[in-house]
XYZ file of C-alpha atoms in Angstrom:
189
model
C 103.403 182.761 -18.334
C 99.845 183.708 -16.892
C 99.875 186.576 -14.533
C 97.248 187.787 -11.638
C 97.323 191.263 -10.959
C 95.512 191.631 -7.608
C 93.085 194.628 -6.962
C 91.231 195.141 -3.897
C 89.564 198.316 -2.345
C 91.800 200.593 -0.623
C 94.953 199.746 -2.648
C 97.409 202.300 -4.029
C 96.811 202.593 -7.885
C 100.236 203.284 -8.606
C 101.487 200.177 -6.929
C 99.495 198.201 -9.310
C 100.051 200.448 -12.542
C 103.813 200.916 -11.874
C 104.344 196.854 -12.399
C 101.688 196.507 -14.656
C 102.830 198.879 -17.558
C 106.342 197.305 -18.096
C 105.080 193.683 -17.520
C 102.415 194.021 -20.230
C 104.668 195.623 -22.417
C 106.539 192.041 -22.714
C 103.353 191.111 -24.726
C 102.348 194.380 -26.535
C 105.720 194.865 -27.813
C 106.246 191.472 -29.283
C 108.935 189.795 -26.860
C 106.613 187.599 -25.031
C 103.654 186.853 -27.417
C 101.963 184.066 -25.054
C 102.145 186.375 -22.066
C 98.403 186.434 -20.579
C 97.124 188.204 -17.657
C 93.909 188.922 -15.613
C 92.935 191.726 -13.141
C 91.641 189.557 -10.370
C 89.474 190.441 -7.171
C 87.498 189.032 -4.414
C 84.708 191.658 -5.122
C 83.059 192.995 -8.238
C 83.693 196.523 -7.252
C 87.124 197.819 -6.481
C 88.458 201.375 -5.761
C 91.877 202.525 -4.839
C 92.089 204.592 -1.742
C 91.401 207.705 -3.561
C 88.326 206.383 -5.474
C 89.611 205.413 -8.724
C 87.568 202.006 -9.895
C 89.087 199.109 -11.587
C 86.918 196.321 -13.221
C 88.405 192.832 -12.518
C 88.407 190.318 -15.095
C 87.865 187.527 -12.521
C 86.193 187.671 -9.339
C 86.655 185.219 -6.492
C 88.240 182.608 -8.287
C 91.272 180.566 -6.903
C 94.663 181.816 -7.916
C 96.096 178.367 -8.037
C 96.449 178.334 -12.034
C 98.515 181.570 -12.439
C 102.335 181.401 -12.747
C 102.721 184.854 -10.920
C 100.516 186.818 -8.451
C 101.314 190.649 -7.900
C 99.620 192.252 -4.859
C 99.771 195.957 -4.515
C 99.978 197.885 -1.236
C 98.025 200.463 0.386
C 97.999 202.703 3.277
C 99.163 200.605 6.185
C 96.228 200.971 8.473
C 93.935 199.873 5.524
C 96.165 196.790 4.874
C 96.330 195.802 8.478
C 92.471 196.086 8.829
C 92.153 193.605 5.551
C 94.701 191.271 7.570
C 92.508 191.411 10.757
C 89.231 190.623 8.326
C 91.156 187.655 6.639
C 89.022 187.410 3.803
C 91.384 188.695 1.406
C 94.228 187.080 2.910
C 92.459 183.720 2.756
C 91.889 184.277 -0.910
C 95.607 184.986 -1.569
C 96.606 181.624 0.244
C 94.935 179.669 -2.805
C 98.095 181.125 -4.605
C 100.368 178.770 -2.703
C 101.164 176.808 -5.844
C 102.009 179.711 -8.086
C 105.821 179.814 -8.875
C 106.264 183.682 -8.202
C 104.428 185.523 -5.449
C 105.406 189.497 -5.784
C 104.414 192.517 -3.861
C 104.765 196.258 -4.020
C 105.191 198.555 -0.841
C 102.643 197.139 1.882
C 101.489 194.430 -0.291
C 104.398 192.415 1.406
C 102.231 192.459 4.422
C 99.539 190.767 2.862
C 102.021 188.153 1.340
C 103.400 187.812 4.784
C 99.994 187.294 6.705
C 99.284 184.427 3.838
C 102.647 182.864 4.924
C 104.498 183.518 1.891
C 107.537 185.189 3.462
C 108.270 182.717 6.315
C 111.957 182.296 6.508
C 112.555 185.101 3.818
C 113.982 188.449 3.642
C 111.734 191.159 2.529
C 111.059 194.891 2.167
C 108.073 197.155 2.223
C 107.370 200.828 2.575
C 109.671 202.251 5.441
C 106.734 203.129 7.359
C 105.680 199.584 7.774
C 109.181 197.763 8.311
C 107.997 197.196 12.044
C 104.710 195.540 10.823
C 106.287 193.188 8.315
C 109.100 191.920 10.953
C 106.494 189.440 12.286
C 106.202 187.745 9.145
C 109.738 187.226 7.689
C 113.069 186.366 8.651
C 114.386 189.897 8.067
C 113.442 193.329 6.630
C 115.832 194.951 4.481
C 115.906 198.666 3.355
C 116.391 197.296 -0.354
C 114.437 198.472 -3.496
C 113.874 195.056 -4.619
C 114.220 191.848 -2.567
C 114.237 188.659 -4.935
C 113.950 185.728 -2.903
C 113.480 183.111 -5.752
C 109.765 182.624 -5.920
C 108.962 185.793 -3.743
C 109.958 189.145 -4.828
C 109.239 192.273 -2.580
C 109.571 195.778 -3.672
C 109.732 198.823 -1.425
C 107.382 201.966 -1.345
C 104.973 202.910 -4.196
C 107.433 204.318 -6.819
C 109.404 201.207 -6.674
C 106.509 199.333 -8.629
C 108.136 200.914 -12.033
C 111.432 199.619 -10.961
C 110.016 195.963 -9.896
C 108.153 195.975 -13.401
C 111.258 196.556 -15.372
C 112.984 194.092 -12.987
C 110.697 191.273 -13.942
C 110.993 192.193 -17.542
C 114.743 191.458 -17.398
C 114.168 188.352 -14.957
C 111.985 186.917 -17.825
C 113.189 188.348 -21.058
C 116.813 189.585 -20.569
C 118.620 192.684 -20.048
C 118.249 193.712 -23.691
C 114.424 193.380 -23.683
C 114.252 195.270 -20.238
C 116.236 198.618 -21.817
C 113.908 198.466 -24.911
C 110.884 198.812 -22.486
C 112.375 201.067 -20.229
C 113.166 203.636 -23.157
C 109.809 203.292 -24.688
C 108.643 204.080 -21.242
C 111.008 206.935 -21.255
C 112.081 205.878 -17.640
C 115.471 207.270 -17.075
C 116.535 205.366 -14.181
C 118.389 202.243 -14.674
C 117.756 199.281 -12.282
């Protein structure tokens, strides 16, 4: 499996890191030795909403060759501006052939703007429920919504739950539990 972790200026760092940490442990702890990932962006310089910088490993390349793309959210107003500008959304559309399109928090608005939520149930941060309604069949107040190829997670801290959920989905409950314990994460999902 090959994962693209999307980064963009204005994102929320924990949206990315919360899911990144457990998923990459699938490889570093020896459960999925063939797992690969890239940190991908449309620009060379990327920082979160508070100025924390990220160095993408791939810039501006099509997302079509990944099995999964993971899109973090950011402050709603900033994400809505990115949707209006369309550059990021147009790039995300290159992930159309990816088997799994995953988002955390308001990243679901970006998935929606790219057309990936049409006819589906999804979630996002509660402050963005109204904005998400125009992109999907229904918005639900759930921690994680799995619609098969499209998986959305609620607010910022749900990214950790999402990472563990994906570990279980791809490697089983026992593996997820070992990773959860190694992370010293006390909450079961």
